[in-house]
Amino acid sequence: MSRLLSEQEYRKTKAFKVKRWYRGEKDPYIGRVELRPQKPFEEDVNTQKKRIHDEAILQRNIYDIEHNRKLMLFSKFYKVISVLFVFTLIGILLYMVSYLPPVGNAANPDNNEVATKYIEDAMKDTGAVNIVTGMILDYRAFDTLGESNVLFIATCTVLILLRVDNRSKKKEEEENDRLYEPKNDIILQKVAFFLVPMIIIFGIYVILNGHLSPGGGFSGGAIIGSGLILYVNAFGFKKIERFFTQKTYKWICFAALLFYCLAKTYSFYCGAHHLETGIPLGTPGDILSSGLILPLNICVGMVVACTMYAFYAMFRKGGF
Amino acid sequence: MDFIRNFPFFSILLSLGSGVLTSIMNRKVARLWNTFVLIAVTVMSAVLFVYMLGVGEPYTFMMGHFPAPWGNEIRAGVLEAGMALFFCVVMLLSMKGGEEHIDREIEDTKINLYYIMINLLLSSLLALIYTNDLFTAYVFVEINTISACGLIMIRQSGRTIEAATRYMIMSSLGSGLLLMGLCVLYDITGHLLMSNIKESIAYVYAQGTYNIPLVASIGMVCVGLAIKSALYPFHTWLPDAYGYSTVSSAAILSSLVSKGYIFLLIKIFFRVVGFDIIVDTKIVNILFVFGLLGMIMGSVNAIMENDIRRMVAFSSVAQIGYIYMGLGLGTTFGITASIFHILSHASTKSLLFVAAAGLTDASGGSKRFEDLTGSGYRNPMAGIAFTMGACSMVGIPLFSGFISKVLFAEAAVQNSLSKMLPTLICLAISTVLNAIYFMKTVIRLYTPKSRKVKKTEAGEAAIVSFREHPLYNFTLILMIALNMLLGCCSQPIADWIISGINMFG
């Protein structure tokens, strides 16, 4: 009841809705969340027979130790040997560690001209304020090129294992996707509505500032990927497919990695022949500086974001 | 700088980039492009090899604008160029020999993923061969492992998934040990570049300050790479992985992937630690013992096997044992024999796998020995090829296996008595065991009893005429020719290996 508004106007305000929710008169979930009740588990006779048969085989070959002497011997032997082995290995490694150079000692062998040059000259050589980014994307760019290809090939392997290409099977997978879990969860949607843009913008910031502050393509890409995963969890695949499908994924990965390869081929070639690349380094500290590092960071970020999301979608329903 | 010196760099980047390019191609274009890449890299490696023979001096190539201890670097010598050439040739032949099987056994939409794996595997092998930096080697070991896993499981059945899981677990253990070893090496030397590590290790070893971490790290690197290349007690992942994957995968895995790791190990022996220190730390003796064990046990397991593909796979365990036995001899002769055996085994094993695929096709897809009876008559070309490969494995003169056995025996004779005797005895026993299971198979292939078409468990056995699969037969002929080439022109090849090892130093 309000003193300033009439009963009818008061009923339209948010305060009234909150009050009703607080008193337990109305549940905002009801009528909005899609929730399917679970059916009792049924099994036809053939599959049941097969299952019982398989379980019997498993039992006989793996767990039934009493009647299988070979298995019994093996399992005992295995346990003893593995424990012994692990403790020996731990012992050897601990013994070895005690002979390693002490941490933080200035006279350590790894405190040599390599690290000194990285620390002293990185900003001048690469134009990046963040020395780590300068190292991975300029000094040792070949390793990072390999590393981004590791990500690429890891997604390809997951695609081999989990992608469903058969059309009828695909439809079935789509129908079974999170069948018994609530959809359109209003709390999740409201939170995601605020969080997803912020997460994605923060990811973009981390990528674009990779050469100026801690971060870079790998970490920024992971942040964007988690934003996308939150989005798809809150709003479902239909919404995300308006701007991100399997095709988008394929082309983004392709374009980013191809650009990476071509740019680095050019830069390696020029470097090996002592030619100028003609790419300006700019003033260290500016957003548009440090030559190729910024575009490469963007490429790596896109690949990582897509990879994160693709893994999630593959594991959830074998495609997206 | 001569333009030819760019070729290692071009071949690595071409294969790496074509992995990305293949992701948008359909299967026909992908196959064409893959063939093109393989031929291009083969030609480049061949040109580089001839050029390097003329120059006679190794060179380093800067990957980027920064010189070596700060930037990345690759290095090419005679041995590297020759290995790259040989690996590309074997890969091309294995791909062409198993092409029909790839189309038949892999889902249509996933064939281009297969070619992505092949392209990236090629780039990682090339990078392992040419790299002059330990961390680069580790990165490409990762690519190699993951792509090998993909190659195993792309033919989707329960057995391959199980094999891929085993491979992944064992391989990750190997990678982990390798990485730990490299970390310790970095900690006591402060470098990742091979030549710099070698200098500091020589200094550190003379001083004696970090000898225990040094020995431990060498041990971890050796064990890690031995697990990844299936040295005897770590071979459990191997028979399933080679036995059930598609033919090209099995041929490439057995003849190239494991050999890439062994080549990296040889490189670490010579370029990172220094061979004198390796021999001085007695780590080679351990490799020697396990190599001998593998030679015997691999053959014993192969004799007990009732599946032709798994038998050939177990034979790989024995051959890997030979290679490690050669490394374990601790002399340059032993290493030469090992490298020759890498070549010989790679050419023979791919031939055997491809030929075995032809024989099983002629027996209705069954791999069991009872069903294979007489299949040498049903598919004559595959029968001849398998017989030739078996002769080479057993060590009949004219074939490459004979030369590698002679080289091993020569290397053993130049060693001390305590290593010479076990080597010669095990060589003899292993040769007899090899002969038992390969001759058993060959005799079964030419048993005329069931020459008539017979129904097997897996399907109809049919006579395969010579003209039916021209590409397959042509590939087999080329593989036999490669094998004979290694067997007949062994002297120039051994000279080339010795000069390459000298360039390592």
mmCIF file of C-alpha atoms in Angstrom, chain B residues 136-441:
data_model
loop_
_atom_site.group_PDB
_atom_site.id
_atom_site.type_symbol
_atom_site.label_atom_id
_atom_site.label_comp_id
_atom_site.label_asym_id
_atom_site.label_seq_id
_atom_site.Cartn_x
_atom_site.Cartn_y
_atom_site.Cartn_z
ATOM 1 C CA THR B 136 61.506 -24.974 -30.152
ATOM 2 C CA ALA B 137 62.085 -28.707 -30.138
ATOM 3 C CA TYR B 138 59.704 -29.077 -27.195
ATOM 4 C CA VAL B 139 56.957 -26.989 -28.856
ATOM 5 C CA PHE B 140 57.123 -29.114 -31.977
ATOM 6 C CA VAL B 141 57.211 -32.322 -29.920
ATOM 7 C CA GLU B 142 53.806 -31.207 -28.620
ATOM 8 C CA ILE B 143 52.454 -30.695 -32.156
ATOM 9 C CA ASN B 144 53.879 -34.074 -33.111
ATOM 10 C CA THR B 145 52.181 -35.821 -30.180
ATOM 11 C CA ILE B 146 48.760 -34.282 -30.703
ATOM 12 C CA SER B 147 48.740 -34.862 -34.442
ATOM 13 C CA ALA B 148 49.838 -38.473 -33.969
ATOM 14 C CA CYS B 149 46.935 -38.906 -31.569
ATOM 15 C CA GLY B 150 44.566 -37.507 -34.183
ATOM 16 C CA LEU B 151 46.001 -39.844 -36.811
ATOM 17 C CA ILE B 152 45.279 -42.839 -34.593
ATOM 18 C CA MET B 153 41.707 -42.028 -33.702
ATOM 19 C CA ILE B 154 40.425 -40.582 -36.972
ATOM 20 C CA ARG B 155 39.228 -44.059 -37.927
ATOM 21 C CA GLN B 156 36.596 -44.147 -35.253
ATOM 22 C CA SER B 157 36.160 -47.463 -33.540
ATOM 23 C CA GLY B 158 36.440 -48.539 -29.936
ATOM 24 C CA ARG B 159 39.895 -49.997 -30.436
ATOM 25 C CA THR B 160 41.385 -46.836 -31.949
ATOM 26 C CA ILE B 161 39.911 -44.595 -29.259
ATOM 27 C CA GLU B 162 41.378 -46.885 -26.613
ATOM 28 C CA ALA B 163 44.712 -46.904 -28.468
ATOM 29 C CA ALA B 164 44.696 -43.111 -28.742
ATOM 30 C CA THR B 165 43.963 -42.773 -25.023
ATOM 31 C CA ARG B 166 46.862 -45.052 -24.168
ATOM 32 C CA TYR B 167 49.095 -43.183 -26.572
ATOM 33 C CA MET B 168 48.068 -39.857 -25.059
ATOM 34 C CA ILE B 169 48.781 -41.000 -21.491
ATOM 35 C CA MET B 170 52.170 -42.529 -22.260
ATOM 36 C CA SER B 171 53.140 -39.685 -24.549
ATOM 37 C CA SER B 172 52.183 -37.027 -22.025
ATOM 38 C CA LEU B 173 54.373 -38.793 -19.481
ATOM 39 C CA GLY B 174 57.213 -38.699 -21.990
ATOM 40 C CA SER B 175 56.637 -35.018 -22.783
ATOM 41 C CA GLY B 176 56.523 -34.203 -19.081
ATOM 42 C CA LEU B 177 59.839 -35.909 -18.419
ATOM 43 C CA LEU B 178 61.364 -34.194 -21.444
ATOM 44 C CA LEU B 179 60.147 -30.800 -20.250
ATOM 45 C CA MET B 180 61.483 -31.382 -16.724
ATOM 46 C CA GLY B 181 64.830 -32.413 -18.138
ATOM 47 C CA LEU B 182 64.979 -29.290 -20.294
ATOM 48 C CA CYS B 183 64.070 -27.093 -17.290
ATOM 49 C CA VAL B 184 66.914 -28.542 -15.232
ATOM 50 C CA LEU B 185 69.307 -28.114 -18.146
ATOM 51 C CA TYR B 186 68.237 -24.478 -18.409
ATOM 52 C CA ASP B 187 68.667 -24.000 -14.696
ATOM 53 C CA ILE B 188 72.259 -25.196 -14.659
ATOM 54 C CA THR B 189 73.366 -23.641 -17.947
ATOM 55 C CA GLY B 190 71.158 -20.583 -18.454
ATOM 56 C CA HIS B 191 70.670 -21.245 -22.163
ATOM 57 C CA LEU B 192 68.199 -22.855 -24.518
ATOM 58 C CA LEU B 193 70.296 -22.694 -27.661
ATOM 59 C CA MET B 194 72.016 -26.007 -28.338
ATOM 60 C CA SER B 195 75.518 -24.703 -29.074
ATOM 61 C CA ASN B 196 75.543 -22.446 -25.997
ATOM 62 C CA ILE B 197 74.303 -25.231 -23.727
ATOM 63 C CA LYS B 198 77.078 -27.455 -25.002
ATOM 64 C CA GLU B 199 79.719 -24.861 -24.118
ATOM 65 C CA SER B 200 78.364 -24.289 -20.627
ATOM 66 C CA ILE B 201 77.895 -28.007 -19.986
ATOM 67 C CA ALA B 202 81.509 -28.695 -20.925
ATOM 68 C CA TYR B 203 82.520 -25.978 -18.445
ATOM 69 C CA VAL B 204 80.123 -27.131 -15.705
ATOM 70 C CA TYR B 205 81.108 -30.778 -16.122
ATOM 71 C CA ALA B 206 84.802 -29.917 -15.861
ATOM 72 C CA GLN B 207 84.091 -27.902 -12.693
ATOM 73 C CA GLY B 208 81.954 -30.670 -11.232
ATOM 74 C CA THR B 209 79.503 -28.303 -9.523
ATOM 75 C CA TYR B 210 76.209 -29.514 -10.975
ATOM 76 C CA ASN B 211 76.999 -33.070 -11.980
ATOM 77 C CA ILE B 212 74.018 -34.683 -10.214
ATOM 78 C CA PRO B 213 71.371 -32.406 -11.803
ATOM 79 C CA LEU B 214 73.155 -32.833 -15.126
ATOM 80 C CA VAL B 215 72.998 -36.613 -14.990
ATOM 81 C CA ALA B 216 69.395 -36.525 -13.753
ATOM 82 C CA SER B 217 68.320 -34.187 -16.542
ATOM 83 C CA ILE B 218 70.020 -36.306 -19.212
ATOM 84 C CA GLY B 219 68.265 -39.301 -17.719
ATOM 85 C CA MET B 220 64.888 -37.609 -17.822
ATOM 86 C CA VAL B 221 65.370 -36.495 -21.438
ATOM 87 C CA CYS B 222 66.470 -39.997 -22.464
ATOM 88 C CA VAL B 223 63.599 -41.730 -20.687
ATOM 89 C CA GLY B 224 61.060 -39.192 -21.961
ATOM 90 C CA LEU B 225 62.119 -39.645 -25.569
ATOM 91 C CA ALA B 226 62.402 -43.414 -25.112
ATOM 92 C CA ILE B 227 58.780 -43.560 -23.913
ATOM 93 C CA LYS B 228 57.668 -41.515 -26.896
ATOM 94 C CA SER B 229 59.532 -43.708 -29.345
ATOM 95 C CA ALA B 230 58.325 -46.972 -27.715
ATOM 96 C CA LEU B 231 61.491 -48.496 -26.323
ATOM 97 C CA TYR B 232 60.706 -51.950 -24.922
ATOM 98 C CA PRO B 233 59.154 -51.597 -21.462
ATOM 99 C CA PHE B 234 57.255 -48.499 -22.641
ATOM 100 C CA HIS B 235 55.842 -50.112 -25.768
ATOM 101 C CA THR B 236 52.366 -50.987 -24.454
ATOM 102 C CA TRP B 237 50.614 -48.265 -26.446
ATOM 103 C CA LEU B 238 52.166 -49.352 -29.697
ATOM 104 C CA PRO B 239 50.468 -52.553 -30.962
ATOM 105 C CA ASP B 240 46.928 -51.177 -30.726
ATOM 106 C CA ALA B 241 47.909 -47.817 -32.157
ATOM 107 C CA TYR B 242 49.584 -49.367 -35.188
ATOM 108 C CA GLY B 243 47.258 -52.327 -35.495
ATOM 109 C CA TYR B 244 43.868 -50.642 -35.743
ATOM 110 C CA SER B 245 44.466 -47.172 -37.204
ATOM 111 C CA THR B 246 44.139 -46.573 -40.929
ATOM 112 C CA VAL B 247 47.071 -47.818 -43.026
ATOM 113 C CA SER B 248 48.711 -44.485 -43.796
ATOM 114 C CA SER B 249 48.593 -43.558 -40.125
ATOM 115 C CA ALA B 250 50.178 -46.819 -39.074
ATOM 116 C CA ALA B 251 52.912 -46.525 -41.694
ATOM 117 C CA ILE B 252 53.657 -42.901 -40.832
ATOM 118 C CA LEU B 253 53.554 -43.467 -37.073
ATOM 119 C CA SER B 254 55.874 -46.439 -37.127
ATOM 120 C CA SER B 255 58.329 -45.189 -39.701
ATOM 121 C CA LEU B 256 58.449 -41.443 -38.998
ATOM 122 C CA VAL B 257 56.956 -40.263 -35.714
ATOM 123 C CA SER B 258 59.027 -42.515 -33.444
ATOM 124 C CA LYS B 259 62.106 -41.883 -35.604
ATOM 125 C CA GLY B 260 61.719 -38.122 -35.242
ATOM 126 C CA TYR B 261 62.103 -38.468 -31.474
ATOM 127 C CA ILE B 262 65.131 -40.749 -31.859
ATOM 128 C CA PHE B 263 66.719 -38.225 -34.193
ATOM 129 C CA LEU B 264 66.078 -35.518 -31.610
ATOM 130 C CA LEU B 265 67.754 -37.721 -28.983
ATOM 131 C CA ILE B 266 70.803 -38.205 -31.211
ATOM 132 C CA LYS B 267 70.871 -34.471 -31.746
ATOM 133 C CA ILE B 268 70.761 -33.884 -27.993
ATOM 134 C CA PHE B 269 73.616 -36.386 -27.547
ATOM 135 C CA PHE B 270 75.859 -34.622 -30.009
ATOM 136 C CA ARG B 271 74.769 -31.002 -30.085
ATOM 137 C CA VAL B 272 73.561 -30.359 -26.526
ATOM 138 C CA VAL B 273 75.438 -32.500 -24.050
ATOM 139 C CA GLY B 274 78.387 -33.688 -26.076
ATOM 140 C CA PHE B 275 78.893 -37.344 -26.854
ATOM 141 C CA ASP B 276 81.944 -37.753 -24.579
ATOM 142 C CA ILE B 277 79.984 -36.607 -21.549
ATOM 143 C CA ILE B 278 77.057 -38.877 -22.464
ATOM 144 C CA VAL B 279 79.377 -41.879 -22.660
ATOM 145 C CA ASP B 280 81.152 -40.772 -19.486
ATOM 146 C CA THR B 281 77.903 -40.639 -17.483
ATOM 147 C CA LYS B 282 77.171 -44.279 -18.464
ATOM 148 C CA ILE B 283 73.594 -43.445 -19.423
ATOM 149 C CA VAL B 284 74.140 -45.191 -22.744
ATOM 150 C CA ASN B 285 74.590 -48.486 -20.904
ATOM 151 C CA ILE B 286 70.996 -48.321 -19.663
ATOM 152 C CA LEU B 287 69.749 -47.630 -23.175
ATOM 153 C CA PHE B 288 71.905 -50.541 -24.324
ATOM 154 C CA VAL B 289 70.321 -52.999 -21.899
ATOM 155 C CA PHE B 290 66.766 -51.962 -22.720
ATOM 156 C CA GLY B 291 67.580 -52.014 -26.412
ATOM 157 C CA LEU B 292 68.736 -55.626 -26.156
ATOM 158 C CA LEU B 293 65.638 -56.543 -24.136
ATOM 159 C CA GLY B 294 63.431 -54.914 -26.750
ATOM 160 C CA MET B 295 65.139 -56.809 -29.591
ATOM 161 C CA ILE B 296 64.271 -60.146 -28.004
ATOM 162 C CA MET B 297 60.923 -59.396 -26.356
ATOM 163 C CA GLY B 298 59.446 -57.551 -29.357
ATOM 164 C CA SER B 299 60.171 -60.559 -31.552
ATOM 165 C CA VAL B 300 58.800 -63.028 -28.991
ATOM 166 C CA ASN B 301 55.555 -61.039 -28.776
ATOM 167 C CA ALA B 302 55.383 -60.883 -32.559
ATOM 168 C CA ILE B 303 55.664 -64.663 -32.810
ATOM 169 C CA MET B 304 52.721 -65.126 -30.448
ATOM 170 C CA GLU B 305 50.506 -62.689 -32.348
ATOM 171 C CA ASN B 306 47.630 -63.914 -34.516
ATOM 172 C CA ASP B 307 46.906 -60.662 -36.332
ATOM 173 C CA ILE B 308 49.118 -59.577 -39.207
ATOM 174 C CA ARG B 309 48.999 -55.831 -38.439
ATOM 175 C CA ARG B 310 49.742 -56.347 -34.758
ATOM 176 C CA MET B 311 52.562 -58.702 -35.658
ATOM 177 C CA VAL B 312 54.178 -56.052 -37.839
ATOM 178 C CA ALA B 313 53.631 -53.573 -34.995
ATOM 179 C CA PHE B 314 55.427 -55.798 -32.479
ATOM 180 C CA SER B 315 58.222 -56.183 -34.988
ATOM 181 C CA SER B 316 58.585 -52.380 -34.707
ATOM 182 C CA VAL B 317 59.277 -52.791 -30.982
ATOM 183 C CA ALA B 318 62.154 -55.115 -31.844
ATOM 184 C CA GLN B 319 63.526 -52.723 -34.459
ATOM 185 C CA ILE B 320 63.360 -49.748 -32.067
ATOM 186 C CA GLY B 321 65.352 -51.989 -29.729
ATOM 187 C CA TYR B 322 68.047 -52.347 -32.423
ATOM 188 C CA ILE B 323 68.266 -48.573 -32.783
ATOM 189 C CA TYR B 324 68.638 -47.998 -29.044
ATOM 190 C CA MET B 325 71.157 -50.828 -28.852
ATOM 191 C CA GLY B 326 73.207 -48.956 -31.462
ATOM 192 C CA LEU B 327 72.970 -45.739 -29.446
ATOM 193 C CA GLY B 328 73.949 -47.704 -26.350
ATOM 194 C CA LEU B 329 77.191 -48.951 -27.879
ATOM 195 C CA GLY B 330 78.566 -45.500 -27.154
ATOM 196 C CA THR B 331 80.679 -45.121 -30.275
ATOM 197 C CA THR B 332 80.253 -43.101 -33.452
ATOM 198 C CA PHE B 333 80.064 -46.365 -35.380
ATOM 199 C CA GLY B 334 77.122 -47.420 -33.257
ATOM 200 C CA ILE B 335 75.359 -44.124 -33.951
ATOM 201 C CA THR B 336 76.034 -44.504 -37.683
ATOM 202 C CA ALA B 337 74.519 -47.968 -37.631
ATOM 203 C CA SER B 338 71.517 -46.636 -35.695
ATOM 204 C CA ILE B 339 70.909 -43.835 -38.166
ATOM 205 C CA PHE B 340 71.203 -46.288 -41.032
ATOM 206 C CA HIS B 341 68.723 -48.530 -39.260
ATOM 207 C CA ILE B 342 66.360 -45.566 -38.866
ATOM 208 C CA LEU B 343 66.382 -45.218 -42.654
ATOM 209 C CA SER B 344 66.183 -48.934 -43.294
ATOM 210 C CA HIS B 345 63.383 -49.544 -40.801
ATOM 211 C CA ALA B 346 61.388 -46.531 -41.993
ATOM 212 C CA SER B 347 61.432 -47.712 -45.598
ATOM 213 C CA THR B 348 60.738 -51.348 -44.727
ATOM 214 C CA LYS B 349 58.050 -50.863 -42.111
ATOM 215 C CA SER B 350 55.983 -48.528 -44.278
ATOM 216 C CA LEU B 351 56.271 -51.090 -47.082
ATOM 217 C CA LEU B 352 55.114 -53.890 -44.770
ATOM 218 C CA PHE B 353 52.113 -51.959 -43.452
ATOM 219 C CA VAL B 354 50.953 -50.906 -46.914
ATOM 220 C CA ALA B 355 51.437 -54.410 -48.292
ATOM 221 C CA ALA B 356 49.612 -55.953 -45.334
ATOM 222 C CA ALA B 357 46.662 -53.685 -46.070
ATOM 223 C CA GLY B 358 46.495 -55.065 -49.616
ATOM 224 C CA LEU B 359 46.605 -58.630 -48.314
ATOM 225 C CA THR B 360 43.832 -58.067 -45.765
ATOM 226 C CA ASP B 361 41.698 -56.453 -48.475
ATOM 227 C CA ALA B 362 42.085 -59.599 -50.546
ATOM 228 C CA SER B 363 40.932 -61.635 -47.541
ATOM 229 C CA GLY B 364 37.706 -59.793 -46.944
ATOM 230 C CA GLY B 365 39.166 -57.337 -44.467
ATOM 231 C CA SER B 366 40.141 -59.981 -41.943
ATOM 232 C CA LYS B 367 43.562 -59.635 -40.372
ATOM 233 C CA ARG B 368 43.728 -63.118 -38.863
ATOM 234 C CA PHE B 369 46.276 -65.559 -40.183
ATOM 235 C CA GLU B 370 43.765 -68.345 -40.949
ATOM 236 C CA ASP B 371 41.901 -66.042 -43.318
ATOM 237 C CA LEU B 372 45.092 -64.768 -44.927
ATOM 238 C CA THR B 373 46.055 -68.225 -46.208
ATOM 239 C CA GLY B 374 46.807 -67.989 -49.897
ATOM 240 C CA SER B 375 46.240 -64.253 -50.119
ATOM 241 C CA GLY B 376 49.614 -63.880 -51.846
ATOM 242 C CA TYR B 377 47.944 -65.430 -54.896
ATOM 243 C CA ARG B 378 44.835 -63.304 -54.619
ATOM 244 C CA ASN B 379 46.754 -60.012 -54.534
ATOM 245 C CA PRO B 380 50.067 -60.792 -56.239
ATOM 246 C CA MET B 381 51.639 -57.346 -55.977
ATOM 247 C CA ALA B 382 50.974 -57.024 -52.241
ATOM 248 C CA GLY B 383 52.241 -60.571 -51.721
ATOM 249 C CA ILE B 384 55.523 -59.836 -53.494
ATOM 250 C CA ALA B 385 55.920 -56.565 -51.616
ATOM 251 C CA PHE B 386 55.277 -58.193 -48.256
ATOM 252 C CA THR B 387 57.800 -60.937 -49.046
ATOM 253 C CA MET B 388 60.404 -58.348 -50.019
ATOM 254 C CA GLY B 389 59.753 -56.376 -46.822
ATOM 255 C CA ALA B 390 59.999 -59.556 -44.759
ATOM 256 C CA CYS B 391 63.323 -60.422 -46.431
ATOM 257 C CA SER B 392 64.604 -56.973 -45.591
ATOM 258 C CA MET B 393 63.507 -57.242 -41.959
ATOM 259 C CA VAL B 394 65.135 -60.654 -41.576
ATOM 260 C CA GLY B 395 68.342 -59.388 -43.167
ATOM 261 C CA ILE B 396 68.707 -61.055 -46.553
ATOM 262 C CA PRO B 397 71.476 -59.470 -48.664
ATOM 263 C CA LEU B 398 70.453 -56.940 -51.366
ATOM 264 C CA PHE B 399 67.910 -55.455 -48.954
ATOM 265 C CA SER B 400 68.471 -52.635 -46.484
ATOM 266 C CA GLY B 401 67.988 -54.743 -43.350
ATOM 267 C CA PHE B 402 71.099 -56.756 -44.181
ATOM 268 C CA ILE B 403 73.288 -53.657 -44.326
ATOM 269 C CA SER B 404 72.048 -52.312 -41.015
ATOM 270 C CA LYS B 405 72.725 -55.656 -39.345
ATOM 271 C CA VAL B 406 76.227 -55.730 -40.826
ATOM 272 C CA LEU B 407 76.817 -52.181 -39.586
ATOM 273 C CA PHE B 408 75.599 -53.108 -36.090
ATOM 274 C CA ALA B 409 77.903 -56.132 -36.028
ATOM 275 C CA GLU B 410 80.862 -54.029 -37.218
ATOM 276 C CA ALA B 411 80.147 -51.428 -34.553
ATOM 277 C CA ALA B 412 79.901 -54.151 -31.908
ATOM 278 C CA VAL B 413 83.203 -55.727 -32.889
ATOM 279 C CA GLN B 414 84.991 -52.424 -32.404
ATOM 280 C CA ASN B 415 83.659 -52.196 -28.861
ATOM 281 C CA SER B 416 84.939 -53.742 -25.661
ATOM 282 C CA LEU B 417 84.230 -57.409 -25.038
ATOM 283 C CA SER B 418 81.549 -56.778 -22.413
ATOM 284 C CA LYS B 419 79.383 -55.023 -24.975
ATOM 285 C CA MET B 420 80.459 -56.965 -28.035
ATOM 286 C CA LEU B 421 79.312 -60.377 -26.844
ATOM 287 C CA PRO B 422 75.758 -59.464 -25.766
ATOM 288 C CA THR B 423 75.280 -57.441 -28.940
ATOM 289 C CA LEU B 424 76.352 -60.234 -31.247
ATOM 290 C CA ILE B 425 74.408 -62.888 -29.340
ATOM 291 C CA CYS B 426 71.233 -60.810 -29.268
ATOM 292 C CA LEU B 427 71.634 -59.910 -32.937
ATOM 293 C CA ALA B 428 71.821 -63.595 -33.780
ATOM 294 C CA ILE B 429 68.859 -64.585 -31.591
ATOM 295 C CA SER B 430 66.761 -61.698 -32.820
ATOM 296 C CA THR B 431 67.528 -62.504 -36.455
ATOM 297 C CA VAL B 432 66.396 -66.082 -35.942
ATOM 298 C CA LEU B 433 63.208 -64.914 -34.203
ATOM 299 C CA ASN B 434 62.576 -62.415 -37.013
ATOM 300 C CA ALA B 435 62.991 -65.186 -39.522
ATOM 301 C CA ILE B 436 60.547 -67.380 -37.615
ATOM 302 C CA TYR B 437 57.644 -64.994 -37.658
ATOM 303 C CA PHE B 438 58.212 -63.384 -41.024
ATOM 304 C CA MET B 439 58.832 -66.647 -42.847
ATOM 305 C CA LYS B 440 55.805 -68.150 -41.086
ATOM 306 C CA THR B 441 53.714 -65.331 -42.524
#
